[in-house]
Short mmCIF file of C-alpha atoms in Angstrom, two decimals:
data_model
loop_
_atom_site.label_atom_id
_atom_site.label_comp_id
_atom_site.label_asym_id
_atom_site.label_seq_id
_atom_site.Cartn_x
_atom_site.Cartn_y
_atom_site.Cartn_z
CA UNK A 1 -4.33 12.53 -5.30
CA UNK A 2 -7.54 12.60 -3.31
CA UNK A 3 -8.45 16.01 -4.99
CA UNK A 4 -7.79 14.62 -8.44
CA UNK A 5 -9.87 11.63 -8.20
CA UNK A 6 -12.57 14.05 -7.39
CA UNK A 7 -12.19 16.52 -10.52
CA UNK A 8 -11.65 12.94 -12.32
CA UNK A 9 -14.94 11.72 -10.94
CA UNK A 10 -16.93 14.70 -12.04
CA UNK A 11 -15.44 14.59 -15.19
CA UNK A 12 -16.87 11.27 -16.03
CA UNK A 13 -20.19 11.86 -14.76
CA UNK A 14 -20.70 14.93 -17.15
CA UNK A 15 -18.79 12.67 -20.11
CA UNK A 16 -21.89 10.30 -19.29
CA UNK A 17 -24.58 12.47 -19.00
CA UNK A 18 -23.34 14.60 -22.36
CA UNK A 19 -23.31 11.11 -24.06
CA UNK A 20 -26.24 9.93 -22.93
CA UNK A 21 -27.86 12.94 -23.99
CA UNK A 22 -25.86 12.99 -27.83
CA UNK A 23 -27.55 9.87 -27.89
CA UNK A 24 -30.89 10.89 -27.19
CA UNK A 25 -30.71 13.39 -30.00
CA UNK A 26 -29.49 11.23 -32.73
CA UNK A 27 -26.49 11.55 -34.87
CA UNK A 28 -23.25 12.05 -32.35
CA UNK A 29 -21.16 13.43 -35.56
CA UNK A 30 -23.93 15.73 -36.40
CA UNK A 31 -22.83 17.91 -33.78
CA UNK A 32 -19.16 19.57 -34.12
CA UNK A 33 -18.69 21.20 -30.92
CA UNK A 34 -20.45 18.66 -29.14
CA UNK A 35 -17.35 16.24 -30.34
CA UNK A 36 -14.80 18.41 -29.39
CA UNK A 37 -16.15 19.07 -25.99
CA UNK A 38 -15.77 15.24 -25.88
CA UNK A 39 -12.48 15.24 -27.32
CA UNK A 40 -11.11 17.88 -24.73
CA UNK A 41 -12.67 15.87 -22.21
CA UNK A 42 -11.11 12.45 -22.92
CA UNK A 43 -7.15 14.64 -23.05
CA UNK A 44 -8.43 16.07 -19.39
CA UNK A 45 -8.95 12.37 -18.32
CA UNK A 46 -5.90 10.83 -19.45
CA UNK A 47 -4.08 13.55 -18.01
CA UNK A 48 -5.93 13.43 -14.68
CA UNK A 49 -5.09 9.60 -14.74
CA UNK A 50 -1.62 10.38 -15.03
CA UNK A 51 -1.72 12.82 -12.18
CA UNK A 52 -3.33 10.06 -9.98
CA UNK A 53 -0.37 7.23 -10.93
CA UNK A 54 2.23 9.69 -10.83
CA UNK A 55 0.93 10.42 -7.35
CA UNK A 56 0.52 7.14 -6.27
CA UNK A 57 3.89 5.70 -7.02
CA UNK A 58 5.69 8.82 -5.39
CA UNK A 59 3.74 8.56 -1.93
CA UNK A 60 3.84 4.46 -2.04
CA UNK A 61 7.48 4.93 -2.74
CA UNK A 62 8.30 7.13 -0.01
CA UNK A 63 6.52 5.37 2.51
CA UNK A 64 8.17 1.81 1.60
CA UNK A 65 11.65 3.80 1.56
CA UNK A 66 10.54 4.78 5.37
CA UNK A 67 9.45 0.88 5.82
CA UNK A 68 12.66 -0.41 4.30
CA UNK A 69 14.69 0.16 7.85
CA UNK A 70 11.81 -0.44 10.29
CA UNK A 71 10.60 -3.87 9.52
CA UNK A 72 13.55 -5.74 10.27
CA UNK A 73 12.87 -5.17 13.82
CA UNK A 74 9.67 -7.37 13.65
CA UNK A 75 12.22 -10.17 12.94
CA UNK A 76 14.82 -9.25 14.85
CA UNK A 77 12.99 -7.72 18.30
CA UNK A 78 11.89 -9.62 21.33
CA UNK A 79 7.92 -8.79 22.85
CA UNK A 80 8.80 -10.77 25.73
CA UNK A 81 10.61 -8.23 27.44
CA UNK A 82 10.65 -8.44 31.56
CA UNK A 83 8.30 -7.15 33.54
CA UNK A 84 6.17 -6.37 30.33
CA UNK A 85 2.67 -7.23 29.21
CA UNK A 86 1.68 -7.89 25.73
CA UNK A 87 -0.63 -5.22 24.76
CA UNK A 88 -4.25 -6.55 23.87
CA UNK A 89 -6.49 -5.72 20.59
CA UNK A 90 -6.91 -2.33 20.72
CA UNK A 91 -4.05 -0.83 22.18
CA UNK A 92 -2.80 2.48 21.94
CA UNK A 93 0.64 2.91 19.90
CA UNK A 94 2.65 3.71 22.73
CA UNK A 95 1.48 0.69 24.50
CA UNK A 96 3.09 -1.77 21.83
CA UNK A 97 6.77 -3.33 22.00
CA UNK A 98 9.20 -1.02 21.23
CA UNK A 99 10.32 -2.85 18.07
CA UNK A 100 7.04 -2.34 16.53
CA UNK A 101 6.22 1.09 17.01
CA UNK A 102 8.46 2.77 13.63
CA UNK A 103 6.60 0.35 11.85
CA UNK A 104 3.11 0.79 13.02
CA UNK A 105 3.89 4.75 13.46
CA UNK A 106 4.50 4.86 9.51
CA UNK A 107 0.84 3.07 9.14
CA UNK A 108 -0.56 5.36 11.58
CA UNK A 109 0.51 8.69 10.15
CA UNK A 110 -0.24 7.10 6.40
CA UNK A 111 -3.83 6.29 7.79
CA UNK A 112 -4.28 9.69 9.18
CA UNK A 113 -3.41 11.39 6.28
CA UNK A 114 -5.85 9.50 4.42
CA UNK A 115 -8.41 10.96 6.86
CA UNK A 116 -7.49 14.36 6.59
CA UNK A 117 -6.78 14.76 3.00
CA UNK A 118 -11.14 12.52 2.65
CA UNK A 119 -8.60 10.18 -0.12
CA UNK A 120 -11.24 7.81 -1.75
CA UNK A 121 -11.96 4.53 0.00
CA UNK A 122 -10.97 2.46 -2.70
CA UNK A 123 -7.27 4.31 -2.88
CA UNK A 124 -7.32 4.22 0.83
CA UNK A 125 -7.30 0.32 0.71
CA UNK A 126 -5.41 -0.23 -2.42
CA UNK A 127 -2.45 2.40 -0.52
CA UNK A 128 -2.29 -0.01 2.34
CA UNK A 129 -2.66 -3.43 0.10
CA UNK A 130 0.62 -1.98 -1.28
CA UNK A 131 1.94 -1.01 1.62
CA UNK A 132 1.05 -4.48 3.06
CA UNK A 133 2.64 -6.12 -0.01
CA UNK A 134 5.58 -4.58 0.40
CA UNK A 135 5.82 -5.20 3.77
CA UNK A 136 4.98 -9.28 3.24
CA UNK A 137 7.41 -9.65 0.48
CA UNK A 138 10.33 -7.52 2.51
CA UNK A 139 10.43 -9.80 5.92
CA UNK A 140 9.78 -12.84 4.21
CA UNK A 141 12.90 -12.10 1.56
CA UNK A 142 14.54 -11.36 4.78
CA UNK A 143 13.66 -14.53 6.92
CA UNK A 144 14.73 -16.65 3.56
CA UNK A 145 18.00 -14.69 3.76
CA UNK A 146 18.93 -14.88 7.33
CA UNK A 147 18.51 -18.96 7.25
CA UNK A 148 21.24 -19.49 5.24
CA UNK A 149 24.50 -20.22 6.61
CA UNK A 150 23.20 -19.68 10.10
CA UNK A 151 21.22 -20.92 12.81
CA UNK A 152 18.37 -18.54 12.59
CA UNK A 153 14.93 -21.15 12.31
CA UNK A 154 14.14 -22.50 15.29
CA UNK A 155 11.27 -22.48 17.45
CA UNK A 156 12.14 -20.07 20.08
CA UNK A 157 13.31 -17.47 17.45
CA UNK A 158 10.09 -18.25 15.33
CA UNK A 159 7.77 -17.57 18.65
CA UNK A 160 9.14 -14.23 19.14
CA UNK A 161 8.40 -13.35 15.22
CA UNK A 162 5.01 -15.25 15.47
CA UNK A 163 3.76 -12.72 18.32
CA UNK A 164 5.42 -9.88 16.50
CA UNK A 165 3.15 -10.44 13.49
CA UNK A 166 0.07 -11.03 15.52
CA UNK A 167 1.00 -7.88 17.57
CA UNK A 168 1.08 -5.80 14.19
CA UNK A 169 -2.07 -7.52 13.04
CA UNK A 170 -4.28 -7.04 15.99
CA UNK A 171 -3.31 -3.19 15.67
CA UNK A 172 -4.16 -2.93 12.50
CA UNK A 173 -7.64 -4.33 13.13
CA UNK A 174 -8.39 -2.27 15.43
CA UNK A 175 -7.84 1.06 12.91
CA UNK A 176 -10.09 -0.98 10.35
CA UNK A 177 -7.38 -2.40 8.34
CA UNK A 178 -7.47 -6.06 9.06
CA UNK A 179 -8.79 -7.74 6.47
CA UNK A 180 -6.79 -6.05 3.96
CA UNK A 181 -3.45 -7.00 6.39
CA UNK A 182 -4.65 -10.48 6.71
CA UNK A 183 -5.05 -11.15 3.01
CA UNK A 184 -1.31 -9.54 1.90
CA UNK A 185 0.70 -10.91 5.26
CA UNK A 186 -0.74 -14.53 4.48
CA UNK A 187 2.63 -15.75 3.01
CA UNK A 188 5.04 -14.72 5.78
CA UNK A 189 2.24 -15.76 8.40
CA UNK A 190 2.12 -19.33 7.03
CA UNK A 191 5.95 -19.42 6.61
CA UNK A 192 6.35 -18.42 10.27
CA UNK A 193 3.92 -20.98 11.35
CA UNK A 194 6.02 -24.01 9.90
CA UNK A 195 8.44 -22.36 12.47
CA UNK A 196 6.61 -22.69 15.11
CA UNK A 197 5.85 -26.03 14.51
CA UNK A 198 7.25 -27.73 17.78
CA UNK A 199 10.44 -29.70 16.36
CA UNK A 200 8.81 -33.83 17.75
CA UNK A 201 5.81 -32.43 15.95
CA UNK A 202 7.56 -31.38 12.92
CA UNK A 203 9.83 -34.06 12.56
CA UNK A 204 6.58 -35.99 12.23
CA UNK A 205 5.69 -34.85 9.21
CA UNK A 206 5.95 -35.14 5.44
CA UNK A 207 6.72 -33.26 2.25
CA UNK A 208 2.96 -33.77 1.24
CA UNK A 209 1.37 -33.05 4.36
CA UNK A 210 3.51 -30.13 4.91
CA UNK A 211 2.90 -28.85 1.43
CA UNK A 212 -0.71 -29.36 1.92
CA UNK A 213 -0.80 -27.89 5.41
CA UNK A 214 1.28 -24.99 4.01
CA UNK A 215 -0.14 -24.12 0.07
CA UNK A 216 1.43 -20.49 -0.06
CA UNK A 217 4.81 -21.62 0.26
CA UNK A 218 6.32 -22.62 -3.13
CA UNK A 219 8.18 -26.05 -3.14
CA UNK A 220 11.32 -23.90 -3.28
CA UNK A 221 10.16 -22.06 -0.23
CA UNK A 222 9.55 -24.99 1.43
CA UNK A 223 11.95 -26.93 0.78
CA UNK A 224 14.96 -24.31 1.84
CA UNK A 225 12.91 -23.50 5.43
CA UNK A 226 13.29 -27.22 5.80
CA UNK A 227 16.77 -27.24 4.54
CA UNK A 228 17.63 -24.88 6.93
CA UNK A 229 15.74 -25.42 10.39
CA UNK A 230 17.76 -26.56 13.02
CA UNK A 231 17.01 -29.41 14.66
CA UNK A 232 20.49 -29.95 16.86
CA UNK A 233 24.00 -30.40 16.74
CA UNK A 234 24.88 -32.65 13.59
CA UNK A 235 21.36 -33.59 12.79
CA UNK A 236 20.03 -32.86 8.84
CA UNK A 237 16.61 -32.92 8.23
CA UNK A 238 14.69 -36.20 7.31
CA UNK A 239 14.34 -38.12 4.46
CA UNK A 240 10.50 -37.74 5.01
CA UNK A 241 11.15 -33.97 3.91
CA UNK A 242 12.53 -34.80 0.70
CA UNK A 243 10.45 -33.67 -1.94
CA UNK A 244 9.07 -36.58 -4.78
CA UNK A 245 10.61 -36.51 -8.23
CA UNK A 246 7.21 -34.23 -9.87
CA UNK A 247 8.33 -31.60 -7.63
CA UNK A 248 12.30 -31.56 -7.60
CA UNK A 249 12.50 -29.38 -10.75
CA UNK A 250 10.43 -26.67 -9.00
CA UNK A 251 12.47 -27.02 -5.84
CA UNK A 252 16.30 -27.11 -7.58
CA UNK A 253 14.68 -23.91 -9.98
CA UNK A 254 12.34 -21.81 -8.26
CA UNK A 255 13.08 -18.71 -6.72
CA UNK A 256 12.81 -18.27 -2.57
CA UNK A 257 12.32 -14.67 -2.80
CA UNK A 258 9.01 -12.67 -3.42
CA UNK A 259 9.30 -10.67 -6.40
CA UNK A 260 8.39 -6.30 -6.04
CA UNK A 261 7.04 -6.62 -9.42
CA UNK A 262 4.04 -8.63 -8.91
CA UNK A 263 2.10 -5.83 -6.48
CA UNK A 264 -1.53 -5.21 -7.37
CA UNK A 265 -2.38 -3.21 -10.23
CA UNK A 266 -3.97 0.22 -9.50
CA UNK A 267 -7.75 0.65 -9.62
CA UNK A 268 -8.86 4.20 -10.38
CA UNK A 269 -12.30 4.56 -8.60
CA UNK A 270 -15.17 4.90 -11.34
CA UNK A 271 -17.74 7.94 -9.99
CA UNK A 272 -19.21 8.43 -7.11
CA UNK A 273 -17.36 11.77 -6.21
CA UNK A 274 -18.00 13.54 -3.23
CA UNK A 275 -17.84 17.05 -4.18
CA UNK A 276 -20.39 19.01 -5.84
CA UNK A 277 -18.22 21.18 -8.65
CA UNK A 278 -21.33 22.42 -9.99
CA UNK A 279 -23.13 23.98 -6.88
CA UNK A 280 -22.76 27.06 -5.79
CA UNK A 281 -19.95 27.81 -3.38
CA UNK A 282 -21.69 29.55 0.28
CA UNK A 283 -17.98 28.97 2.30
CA UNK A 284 -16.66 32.58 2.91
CA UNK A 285 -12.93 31.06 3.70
CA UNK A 286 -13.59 29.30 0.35
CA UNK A 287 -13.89 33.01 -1.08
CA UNK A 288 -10.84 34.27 0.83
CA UNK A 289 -8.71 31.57 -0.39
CA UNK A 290 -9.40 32.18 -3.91
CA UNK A 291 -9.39 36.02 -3.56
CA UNK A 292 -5.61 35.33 -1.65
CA UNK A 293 -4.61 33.34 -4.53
CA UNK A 294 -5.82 35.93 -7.23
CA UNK A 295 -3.74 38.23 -6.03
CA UNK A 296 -0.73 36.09 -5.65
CA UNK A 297 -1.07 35.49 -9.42
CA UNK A 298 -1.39 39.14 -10.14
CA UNK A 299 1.56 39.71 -7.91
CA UNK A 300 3.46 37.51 -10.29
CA UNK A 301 2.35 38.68 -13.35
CA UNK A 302 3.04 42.02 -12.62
CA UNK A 303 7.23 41.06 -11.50
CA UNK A 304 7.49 40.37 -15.30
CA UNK A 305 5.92 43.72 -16.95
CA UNK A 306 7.68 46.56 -17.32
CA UNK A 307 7.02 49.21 -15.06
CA UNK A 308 4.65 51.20 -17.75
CA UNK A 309 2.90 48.60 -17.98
CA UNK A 310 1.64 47.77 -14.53
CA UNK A 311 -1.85 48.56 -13.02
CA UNK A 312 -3.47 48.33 -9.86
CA UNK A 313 -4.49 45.53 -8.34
CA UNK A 314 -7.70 43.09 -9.27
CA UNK A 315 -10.72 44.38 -7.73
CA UNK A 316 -11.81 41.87 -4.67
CA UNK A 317 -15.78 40.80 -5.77
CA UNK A 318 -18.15 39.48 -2.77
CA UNK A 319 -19.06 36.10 -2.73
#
């Protein structure tokens, strides 16, 4: 992927520069080969394009897959384990609660590959706003799951998740991902904050006041963490959590699960590549690399001749 946003990037800056200059000299259909070069050019785009989605999807997919089985521990794991400190901003991987570290170990490794493969900046935030995305809509699907039919919201239960979530978000600021975490998480954050609402507090309050406190919760959201929290033995929530008539339809219809569907689009990265295709190439491993390959090809080609028809080797060239 990161190699063929490069090669994608260069091709656009020549497609530019050649139609810039057709432009400069008049007539673009004047010039046949000069329209075929651009022809051949737009069929190497499209297909580099493809490359880059194809890409994409496969690494995003594998790395949710790995998600899939370690985020429910961020709901179901306790920080406050005895004898232990919660790690501050900064901390080292090994330092956080056991129940966080598979899920922060997938970021890590998808972060340093990143790194190592120089992936664009752009795809490097738009693979962790998916990543993120997935991770938002999979725990809060989860927490809207485990409420029903059990007593799973309540404050002490909604602590533990609270100080999960900040745990994971602290770490990711520190490795320069914050902002990007902040802005996807922002739905299951609010929706564990109404759980942490101390119950005299909560009890307190209104449909409006807790719509308005709460405005990325949908009324059917709301409504069914209200439905649901526990507030003791044979106790039901509140008439002052009833939502008004304007709002019942979207309450009795709406859906209290985050659709996969609605992930950010993919932004391919417009120019600005990194490599220099056109300069010459001074890095003897470079050389050996290429010459290693060459003769792996010829070594292939030569397994399908007959044996008549087989000649030495390619002769190696100096840089």
């Amino acid at each position: 992927m990161a190699n063929t946003t490069e090669l994608l990037s260069f091709v656009q800056e020549k497609v530019l520069e050649m139609e810039k200059e057709a432009d400069q000299e008049g007539d673009l259909s004047s010039d046949p080969q000069l329209c075929n070069d651009l022809e051949l050019c737009d069929e190497a785009m499209a297909l580099l394009d493809e490359v880059i989605m194809c890409t994409f999807q496969q690494s995003v997919y594998y790395l949710t897959k790995t998600l899939y089985s370690t985020l429910p521990a961020l709901l179901d794991s306790n920080p406050f384990t005895a004898g232990a400190e919660l790690p501050g901003p900064g901390a080292e991987l090994g330092a956080m609660p056991p129940g966080l570290r598979p899920t922060l170990g997938v970021f890590q490794a998808a972060l340093e590959l990143t790194s190592q493969c120089e992936l664009h900046p752009d795809l490097v935030s738009q693979t962790f706003g998916y990543l993120f995305f997935f991770s938002n809509a999979s725990l809060l699907n989860s927490l809207m799951e485990r409420g029903q039919g059990r007593p799973f919201y309540q404050w002490s239960r909604a602590v533990q998740i609270r100080t999960n979530l900040d745990l994971v978000l602290d770490w990711l600021q520190g490795a320069g991902l914050g902002d990007i975490a902040t802005e996807f998480f922002r739905k299951l954050s609010m929706a564990v904050n109404l759980l942490c609402v101390p119950r005299t507090s909560l009890l307190k309050a209104s449909w409006s006041s807790l719509r308005t406190d709460h405005p990325t919760l949908t009324p059917a959201q709301l409504h069914h963490l209200l439905s649901h929290y526990q507030l003791g033995p044979g106790r039901g929530p509140p008439a002052a959590w009833d939502p008004p008539p304007a709002e019942r339809e979207a309450v009795d219809t709406g859906d209290i699960f985050e659709s996969f569907s609605s992930h950010p689009p993919l932004i391919l990265p417009l120019g600005s590549s990194r490599l220099r295709l056109t300069g010459p190439v001074t890095d003897d491993a470079l050389h050996r690399e290429l010459r290693r390959l060459r003769r792996l090809l010829w070594d292939l080609e030569q397994q399908e001749l007959p044996a008549n028809y087989r000649h030495g080797p390619p002769v190696a060239t100096s840089p």
